[in-house]
Short mmCIF file of C-alpha atoms and ligand atoms in Angstrom, two decimals:
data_model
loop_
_atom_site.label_atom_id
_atom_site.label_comp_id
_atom_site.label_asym_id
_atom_site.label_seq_id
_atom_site.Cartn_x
_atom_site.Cartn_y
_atom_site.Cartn_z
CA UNK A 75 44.06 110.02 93.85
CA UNK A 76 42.36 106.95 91.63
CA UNK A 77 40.05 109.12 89.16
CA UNK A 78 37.82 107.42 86.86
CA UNK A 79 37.19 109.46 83.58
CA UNK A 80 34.04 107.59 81.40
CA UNK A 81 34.27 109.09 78.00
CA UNK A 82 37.96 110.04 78.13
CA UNK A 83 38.62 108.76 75.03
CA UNK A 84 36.41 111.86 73.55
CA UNK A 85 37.02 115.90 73.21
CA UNK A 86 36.69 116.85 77.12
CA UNK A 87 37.06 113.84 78.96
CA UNK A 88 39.97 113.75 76.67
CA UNK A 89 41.75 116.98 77.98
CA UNK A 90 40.38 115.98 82.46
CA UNK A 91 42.32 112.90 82.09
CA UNK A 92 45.48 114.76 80.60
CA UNK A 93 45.31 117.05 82.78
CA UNK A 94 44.86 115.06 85.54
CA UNK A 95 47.88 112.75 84.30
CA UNK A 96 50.14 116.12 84.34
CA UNK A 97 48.46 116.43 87.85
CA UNK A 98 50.12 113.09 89.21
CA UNK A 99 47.01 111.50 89.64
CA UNK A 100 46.15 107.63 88.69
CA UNK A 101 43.47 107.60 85.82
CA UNK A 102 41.29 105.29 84.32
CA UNK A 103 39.12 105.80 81.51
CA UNK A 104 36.54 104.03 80.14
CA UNK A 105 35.14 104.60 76.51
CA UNK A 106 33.82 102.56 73.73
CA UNK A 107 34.74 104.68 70.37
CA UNK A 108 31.01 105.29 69.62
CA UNK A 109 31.26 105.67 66.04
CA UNK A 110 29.81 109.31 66.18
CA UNK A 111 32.92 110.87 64.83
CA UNK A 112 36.45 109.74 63.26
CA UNK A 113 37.65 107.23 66.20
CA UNK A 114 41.51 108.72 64.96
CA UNK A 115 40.31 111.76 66.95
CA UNK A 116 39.77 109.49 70.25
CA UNK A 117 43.06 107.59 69.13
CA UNK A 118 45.36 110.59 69.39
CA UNK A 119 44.21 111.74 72.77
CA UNK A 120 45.02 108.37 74.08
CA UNK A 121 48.37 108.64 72.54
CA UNK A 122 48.97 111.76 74.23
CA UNK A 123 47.63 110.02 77.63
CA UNK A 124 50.01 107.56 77.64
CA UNK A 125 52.99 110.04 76.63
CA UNK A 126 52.04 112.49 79.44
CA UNK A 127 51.18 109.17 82.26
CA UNK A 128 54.73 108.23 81.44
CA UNK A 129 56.10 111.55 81.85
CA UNK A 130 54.17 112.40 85.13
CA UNK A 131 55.12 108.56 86.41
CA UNK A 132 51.26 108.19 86.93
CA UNK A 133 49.67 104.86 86.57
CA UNK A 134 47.13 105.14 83.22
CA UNK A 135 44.61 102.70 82.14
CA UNK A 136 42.46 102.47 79.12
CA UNK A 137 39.45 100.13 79.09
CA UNK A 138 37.55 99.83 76.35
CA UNK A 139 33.84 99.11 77.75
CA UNK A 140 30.58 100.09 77.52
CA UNK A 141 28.96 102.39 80.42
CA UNK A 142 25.49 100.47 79.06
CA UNK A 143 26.94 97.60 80.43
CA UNK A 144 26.20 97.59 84.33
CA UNK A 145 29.12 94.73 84.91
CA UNK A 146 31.73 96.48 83.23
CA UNK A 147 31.09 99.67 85.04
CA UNK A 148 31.00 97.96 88.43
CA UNK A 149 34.69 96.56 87.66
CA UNK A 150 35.82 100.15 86.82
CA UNK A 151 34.81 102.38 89.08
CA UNK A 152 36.10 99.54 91.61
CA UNK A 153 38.98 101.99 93.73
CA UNK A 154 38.14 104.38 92.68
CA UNK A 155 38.24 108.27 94.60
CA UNK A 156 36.09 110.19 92.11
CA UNK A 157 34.06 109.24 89.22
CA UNK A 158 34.13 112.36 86.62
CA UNK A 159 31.57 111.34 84.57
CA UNK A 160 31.56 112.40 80.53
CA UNK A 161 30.51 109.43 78.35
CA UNK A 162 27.56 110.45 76.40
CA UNK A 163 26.17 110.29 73.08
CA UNK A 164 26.22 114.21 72.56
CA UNK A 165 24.85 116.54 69.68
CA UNK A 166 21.39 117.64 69.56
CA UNK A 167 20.73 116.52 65.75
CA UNK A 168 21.61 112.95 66.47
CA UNK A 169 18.98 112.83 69.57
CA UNK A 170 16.47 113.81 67.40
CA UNK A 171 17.27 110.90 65.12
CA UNK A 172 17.97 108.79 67.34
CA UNK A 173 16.33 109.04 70.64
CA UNK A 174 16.57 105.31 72.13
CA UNK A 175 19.99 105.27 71.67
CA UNK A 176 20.67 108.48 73.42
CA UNK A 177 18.55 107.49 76.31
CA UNK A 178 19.81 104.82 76.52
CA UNK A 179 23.74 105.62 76.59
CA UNK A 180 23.20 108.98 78.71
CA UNK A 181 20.60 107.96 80.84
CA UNK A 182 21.24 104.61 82.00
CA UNK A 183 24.57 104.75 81.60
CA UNK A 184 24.43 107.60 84.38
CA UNK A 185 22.49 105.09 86.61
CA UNK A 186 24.87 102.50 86.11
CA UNK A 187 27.84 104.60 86.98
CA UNK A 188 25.25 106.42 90.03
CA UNK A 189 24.76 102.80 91.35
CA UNK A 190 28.65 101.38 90.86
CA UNK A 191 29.76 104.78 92.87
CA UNK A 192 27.36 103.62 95.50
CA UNK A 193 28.51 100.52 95.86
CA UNK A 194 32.20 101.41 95.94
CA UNK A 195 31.74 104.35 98.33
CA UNK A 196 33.68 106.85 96.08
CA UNK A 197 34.35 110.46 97.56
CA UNK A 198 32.53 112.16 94.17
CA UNK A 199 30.82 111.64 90.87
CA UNK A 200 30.87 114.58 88.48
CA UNK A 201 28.79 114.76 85.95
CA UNK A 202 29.04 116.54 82.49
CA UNK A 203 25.43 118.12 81.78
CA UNK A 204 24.69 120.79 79.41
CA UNK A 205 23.07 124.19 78.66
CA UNK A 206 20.35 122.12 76.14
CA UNK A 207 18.54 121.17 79.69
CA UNK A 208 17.22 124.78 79.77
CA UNK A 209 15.78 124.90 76.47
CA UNK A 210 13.18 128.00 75.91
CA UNK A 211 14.75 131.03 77.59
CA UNK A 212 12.81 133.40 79.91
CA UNK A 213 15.74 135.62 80.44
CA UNK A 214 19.01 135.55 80.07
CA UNK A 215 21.83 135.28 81.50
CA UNK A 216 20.20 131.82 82.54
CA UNK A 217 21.17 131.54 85.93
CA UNK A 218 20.80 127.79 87.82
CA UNK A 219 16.89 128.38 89.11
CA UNK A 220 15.74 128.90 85.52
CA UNK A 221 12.97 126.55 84.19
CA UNK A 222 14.05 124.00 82.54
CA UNK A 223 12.25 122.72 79.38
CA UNK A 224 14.62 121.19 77.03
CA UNK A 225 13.80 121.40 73.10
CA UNK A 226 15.71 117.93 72.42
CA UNK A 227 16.02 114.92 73.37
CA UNK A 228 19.38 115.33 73.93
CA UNK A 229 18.16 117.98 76.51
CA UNK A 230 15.46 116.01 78.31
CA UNK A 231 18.34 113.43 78.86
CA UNK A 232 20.76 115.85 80.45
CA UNK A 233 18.44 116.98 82.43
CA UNK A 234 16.86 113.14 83.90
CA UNK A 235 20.48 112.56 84.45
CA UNK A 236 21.15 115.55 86.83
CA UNK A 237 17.93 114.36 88.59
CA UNK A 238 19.26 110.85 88.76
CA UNK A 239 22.23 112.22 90.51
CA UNK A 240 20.38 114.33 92.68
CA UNK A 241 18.19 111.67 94.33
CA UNK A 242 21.60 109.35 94.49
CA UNK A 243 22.76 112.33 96.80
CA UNK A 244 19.87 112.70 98.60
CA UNK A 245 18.97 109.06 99.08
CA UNK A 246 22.30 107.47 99.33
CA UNK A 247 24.49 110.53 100.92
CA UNK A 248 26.61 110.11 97.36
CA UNK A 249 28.67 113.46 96.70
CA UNK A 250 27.63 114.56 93.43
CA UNK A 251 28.31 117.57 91.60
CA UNK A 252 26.31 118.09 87.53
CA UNK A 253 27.88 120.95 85.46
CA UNK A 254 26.10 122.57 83.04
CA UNK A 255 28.69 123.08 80.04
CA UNK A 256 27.94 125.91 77.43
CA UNK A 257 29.90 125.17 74.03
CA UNK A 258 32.54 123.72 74.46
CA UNK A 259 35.94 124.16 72.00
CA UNK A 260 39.39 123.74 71.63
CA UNK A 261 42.08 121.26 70.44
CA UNK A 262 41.22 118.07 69.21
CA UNK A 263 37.10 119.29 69.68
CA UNK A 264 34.42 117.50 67.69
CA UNK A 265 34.08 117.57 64.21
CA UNK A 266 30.10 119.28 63.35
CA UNK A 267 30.86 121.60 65.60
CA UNK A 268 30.30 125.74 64.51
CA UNK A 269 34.59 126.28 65.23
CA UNK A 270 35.42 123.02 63.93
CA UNK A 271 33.41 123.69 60.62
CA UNK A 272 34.16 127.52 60.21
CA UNK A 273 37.60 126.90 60.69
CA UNK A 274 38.49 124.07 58.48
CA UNK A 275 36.46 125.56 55.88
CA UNK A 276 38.21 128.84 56.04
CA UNK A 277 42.01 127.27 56.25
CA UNK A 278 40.45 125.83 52.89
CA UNK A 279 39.40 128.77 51.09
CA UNK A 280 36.02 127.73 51.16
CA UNK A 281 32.79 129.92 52.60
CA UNK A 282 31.75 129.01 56.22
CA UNK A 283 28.24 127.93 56.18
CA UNK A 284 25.94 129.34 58.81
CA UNK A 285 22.18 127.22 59.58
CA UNK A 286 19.99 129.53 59.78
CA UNK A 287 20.00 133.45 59.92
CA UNK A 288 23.57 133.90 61.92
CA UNK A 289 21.26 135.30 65.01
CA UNK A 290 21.15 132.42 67.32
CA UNK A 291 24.05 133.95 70.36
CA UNK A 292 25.70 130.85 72.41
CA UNK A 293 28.80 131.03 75.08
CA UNK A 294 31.27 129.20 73.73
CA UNK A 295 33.65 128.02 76.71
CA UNK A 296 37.37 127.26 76.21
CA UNK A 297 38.27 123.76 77.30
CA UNK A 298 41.13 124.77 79.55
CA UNK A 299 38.33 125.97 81.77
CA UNK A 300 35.80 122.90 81.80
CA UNK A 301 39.26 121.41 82.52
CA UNK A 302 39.95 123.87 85.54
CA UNK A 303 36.04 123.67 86.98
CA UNK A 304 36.52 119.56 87.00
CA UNK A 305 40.34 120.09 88.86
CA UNK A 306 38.73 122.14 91.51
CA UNK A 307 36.07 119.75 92.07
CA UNK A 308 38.38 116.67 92.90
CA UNK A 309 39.22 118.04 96.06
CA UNK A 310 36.26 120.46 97.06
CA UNK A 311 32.99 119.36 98.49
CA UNK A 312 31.58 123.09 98.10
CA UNK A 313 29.01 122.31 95.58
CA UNK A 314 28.07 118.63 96.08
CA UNK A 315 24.81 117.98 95.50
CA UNK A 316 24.67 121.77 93.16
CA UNK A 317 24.47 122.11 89.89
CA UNK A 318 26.62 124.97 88.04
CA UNK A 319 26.88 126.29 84.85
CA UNK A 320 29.95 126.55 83.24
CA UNK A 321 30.05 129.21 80.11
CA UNK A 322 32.47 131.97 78.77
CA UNK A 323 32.80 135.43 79.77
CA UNK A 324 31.70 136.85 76.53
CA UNK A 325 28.45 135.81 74.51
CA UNK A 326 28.72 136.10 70.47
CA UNK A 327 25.69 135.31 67.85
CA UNK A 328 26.91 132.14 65.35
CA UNK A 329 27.54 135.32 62.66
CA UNK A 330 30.04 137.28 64.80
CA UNK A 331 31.65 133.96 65.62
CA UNK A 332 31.65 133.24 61.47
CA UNK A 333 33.47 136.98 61.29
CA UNK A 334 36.12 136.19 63.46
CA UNK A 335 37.04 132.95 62.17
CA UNK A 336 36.85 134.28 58.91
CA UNK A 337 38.32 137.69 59.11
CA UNK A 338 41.38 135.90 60.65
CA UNK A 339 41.75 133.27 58.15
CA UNK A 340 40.46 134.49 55.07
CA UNK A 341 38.85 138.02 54.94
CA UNK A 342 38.02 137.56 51.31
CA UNK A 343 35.08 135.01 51.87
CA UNK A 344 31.80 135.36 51.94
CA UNK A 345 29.84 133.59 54.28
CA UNK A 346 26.98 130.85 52.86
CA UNK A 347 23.66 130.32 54.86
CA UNK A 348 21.17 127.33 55.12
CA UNK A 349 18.16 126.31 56.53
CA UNK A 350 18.44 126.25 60.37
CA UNK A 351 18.67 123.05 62.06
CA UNK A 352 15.64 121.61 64.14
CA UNK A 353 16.20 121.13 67.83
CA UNK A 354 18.95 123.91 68.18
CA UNK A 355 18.26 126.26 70.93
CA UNK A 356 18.14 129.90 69.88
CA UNK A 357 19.87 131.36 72.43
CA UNK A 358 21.96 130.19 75.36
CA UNK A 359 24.16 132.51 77.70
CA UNK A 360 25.69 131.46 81.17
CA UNK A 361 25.59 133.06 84.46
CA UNK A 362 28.76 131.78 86.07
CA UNK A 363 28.17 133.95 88.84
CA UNK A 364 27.46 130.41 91.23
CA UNK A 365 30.33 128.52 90.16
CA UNK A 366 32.43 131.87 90.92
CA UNK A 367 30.70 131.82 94.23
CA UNK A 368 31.36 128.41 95.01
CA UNK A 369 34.41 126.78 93.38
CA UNK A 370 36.04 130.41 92.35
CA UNK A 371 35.41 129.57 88.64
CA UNK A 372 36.72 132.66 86.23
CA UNK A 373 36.11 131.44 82.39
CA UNK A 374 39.97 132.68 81.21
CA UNK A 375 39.72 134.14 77.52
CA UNK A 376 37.71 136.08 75.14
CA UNK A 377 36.43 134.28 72.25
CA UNK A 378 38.23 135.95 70.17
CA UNK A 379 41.63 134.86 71.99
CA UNK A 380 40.27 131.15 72.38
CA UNK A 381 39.45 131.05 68.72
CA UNK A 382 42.89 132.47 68.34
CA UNK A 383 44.48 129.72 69.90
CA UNK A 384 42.44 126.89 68.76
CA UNK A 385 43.67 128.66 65.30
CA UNK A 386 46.86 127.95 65.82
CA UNK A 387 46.44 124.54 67.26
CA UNK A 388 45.05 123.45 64.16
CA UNK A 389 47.60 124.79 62.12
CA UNK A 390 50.15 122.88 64.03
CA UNK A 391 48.04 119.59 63.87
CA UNK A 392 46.60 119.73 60.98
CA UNK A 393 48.38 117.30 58.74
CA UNK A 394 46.62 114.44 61.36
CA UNK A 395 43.18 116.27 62.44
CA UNK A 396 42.09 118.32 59.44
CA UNK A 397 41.85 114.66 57.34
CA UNK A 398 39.90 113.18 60.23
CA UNK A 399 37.23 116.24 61.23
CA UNK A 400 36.66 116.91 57.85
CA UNK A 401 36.15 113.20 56.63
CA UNK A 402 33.47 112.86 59.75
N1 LIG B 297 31.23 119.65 73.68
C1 LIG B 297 30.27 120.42 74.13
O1 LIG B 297 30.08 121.55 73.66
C2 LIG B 297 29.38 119.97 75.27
C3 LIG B 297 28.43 120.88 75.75
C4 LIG B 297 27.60 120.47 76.80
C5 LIG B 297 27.75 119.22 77.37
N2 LIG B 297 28.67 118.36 76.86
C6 LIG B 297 28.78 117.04 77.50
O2 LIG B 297 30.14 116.82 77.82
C7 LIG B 297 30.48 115.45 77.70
C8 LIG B 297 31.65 115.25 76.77
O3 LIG B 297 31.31 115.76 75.48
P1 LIG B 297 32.35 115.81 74.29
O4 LIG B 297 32.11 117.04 73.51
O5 LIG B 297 33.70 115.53 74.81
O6 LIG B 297 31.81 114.58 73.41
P2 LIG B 297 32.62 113.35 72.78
O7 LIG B 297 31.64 112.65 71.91
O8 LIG B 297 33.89 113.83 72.18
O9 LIG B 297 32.97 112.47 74.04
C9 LIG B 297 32.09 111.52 74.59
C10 LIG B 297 32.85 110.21 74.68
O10 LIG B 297 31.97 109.25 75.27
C11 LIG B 297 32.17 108.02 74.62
N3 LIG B 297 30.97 107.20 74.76
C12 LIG B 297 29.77 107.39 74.15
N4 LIG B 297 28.92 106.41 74.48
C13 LIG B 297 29.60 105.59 75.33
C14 LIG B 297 29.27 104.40 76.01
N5 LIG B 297 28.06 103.85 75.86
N6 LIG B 297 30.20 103.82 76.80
C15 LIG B 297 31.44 104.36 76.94
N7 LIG B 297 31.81 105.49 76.31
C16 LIG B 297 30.90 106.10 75.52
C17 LIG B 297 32.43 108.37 73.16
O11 LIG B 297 33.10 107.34 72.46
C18 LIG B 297 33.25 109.64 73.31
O12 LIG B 297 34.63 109.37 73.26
C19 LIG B 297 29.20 114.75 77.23
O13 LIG B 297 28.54 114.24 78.36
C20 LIG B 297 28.40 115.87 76.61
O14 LIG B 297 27.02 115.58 76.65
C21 LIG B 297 29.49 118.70 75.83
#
């Protein structure tokens, strides 16, 4: 299978097109390096592409392009199976800054990779969305049906884009699939992020800083399962034209997440707090219960055990990531 990954230069599309290199599939990716974090980050995982596409005999290519640019993504989603769709300016703090830009990248990027797909005739586009397109909470666990009424702009763009694909399925018969990712960690993950930060902090001997009062509870989903959701999808049409969330089996406030990092790395700390961020969403907490219905998605480890591993992973790669996610 020909699988286009946009984005795959970043944290997740990172680990779909690895894993669908070790999978023995031929994968393109298209990214641009948007400056939002150290571009050594984005350089390693290609690195590691290119080691496993060699190891797996799968044909890899890297294009470095611009999903704004409608051209560009017409050429590369030419031949392509399935489109699995991750380019985006994400974070919440720089849509608030920066609204055009984010609009502009995760919005009409989306409709030029909709319209390319179109065009070629590919068997699926799957899109990363996100948890920020629900916004206020009614009740929780937010299940799919719950209003949606994002509190960035970063949300309000998530959510246009799974509309965007849902009138490209409904007008054009184009299988598409958006998944609604809670928190996502693990190796190589963005720097800014509440594991990154605690982490590298603690490793340091230095106090992990909470924003706000500690309170705010979030999923926080282990990449290996965004990675297994995506795998599923290349070959099942059982939720085209659905959108699913995708979150972790357990649901911890930012404090108990703080603990854990801390209490493994260094118990003697005490933890520092600041003024809470604008835009963040108090609370967010999956129901998976559709994507187990549908695509027999099972989120695979506690936090506690992810946070374990992604531990360890830094240890071992520390001498090349801790210089870059703390320098972003
Ligand atoms: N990480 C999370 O917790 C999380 C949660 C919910 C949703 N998401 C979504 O998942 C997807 C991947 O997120 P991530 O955490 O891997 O972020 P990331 O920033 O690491 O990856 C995004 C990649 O897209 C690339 N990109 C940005 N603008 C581009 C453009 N105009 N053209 C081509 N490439 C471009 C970036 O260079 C980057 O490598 C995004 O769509 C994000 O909105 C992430």
């Amino acid at each position: 299978m020909q699988i286009l990954v946009t984005g795959g230069a970043g944290f997740i599309g990172g680990h779909l097109a690895e894993s669908f290199l070790e999978d023995g599939h031929d994968v393109r990716v298209i990214d641009n390096f948007e400056p939002f974090y150290a571009e050594g980050i984005k350089r390693h995982t290609l690195d590691v592409h290119r080691e496993v596409a060699s190891e797996s005999d799968a044909n890899y290519r890297f294009v470095e392009g611009d999903v704004r640019n409608p051209e560009t993504v017409r050429e590369v989603v030419d031949d392509v199976d399935v489109v699995v769709h991750q380019a985006a300016q994400a974070g919440v703090r720089e849509s608030v800054d920066n609204p055009r830009k984010v609009t502009d990248i995760n919005v009409d990027g989306t409709v030029n990779l909709l319209e390319a797909s179109k065009e070629a005739d590919v068997d699926r586009v799957i899109l990363a969305s996100s948890s920020s397109v629900y916004g206020k909470p009614k009740s929780l666990p937010y299940e799919e049906n719950h209003p949606t009424e994002p509190v960035s702009p970063y949300g309000v763009t998530k959510l246009a884009q799974e509309h965007m694909a849902r009138v490209y399925t409904e007008l054009h018969c184009l299988p598409t699939v958006c998944l609604r990712y809670f928190t996502v960690y693990g190796p190589r993950m963005r720097p800014n992020m509440a594991i990154s930060n605690f982490v590298s902090r603690c490793v340091n001997g230095e106090a992990p800083v909470i924003y706000g009062d500690g309170q705010q509870t979030r999923d926080f989903t282990y990449v290996a399962d965004v990675v297994d959701a995506n795998r599923t999808l290349l070959e099942s049409d059982a939720a085209d034209g659905e959108v699913l969330n995708i979150g972790s089996s357990d649901n911890i406030s930012i404090q108990e997440l703080a603990e854990t990092v801390r209490d493994q790395l260094a118990p003697e700390l005490a933890i520092k707090y600041e003024s809470a961020r604008e835009a963040d969403a108090e609370h967010t907490h999956a129901s998976v219960a559709k994507a187990r219905e549908l695509i027999g998605y099972e989120p695979s480890r506690t936090i506690a055990e992810g946070v374990g591993e992604f531990i360890e992973w830094y240890e071992a790669n520390r001498v090349w990531y801790e210089p870059l996610v703390r320098g972003s």
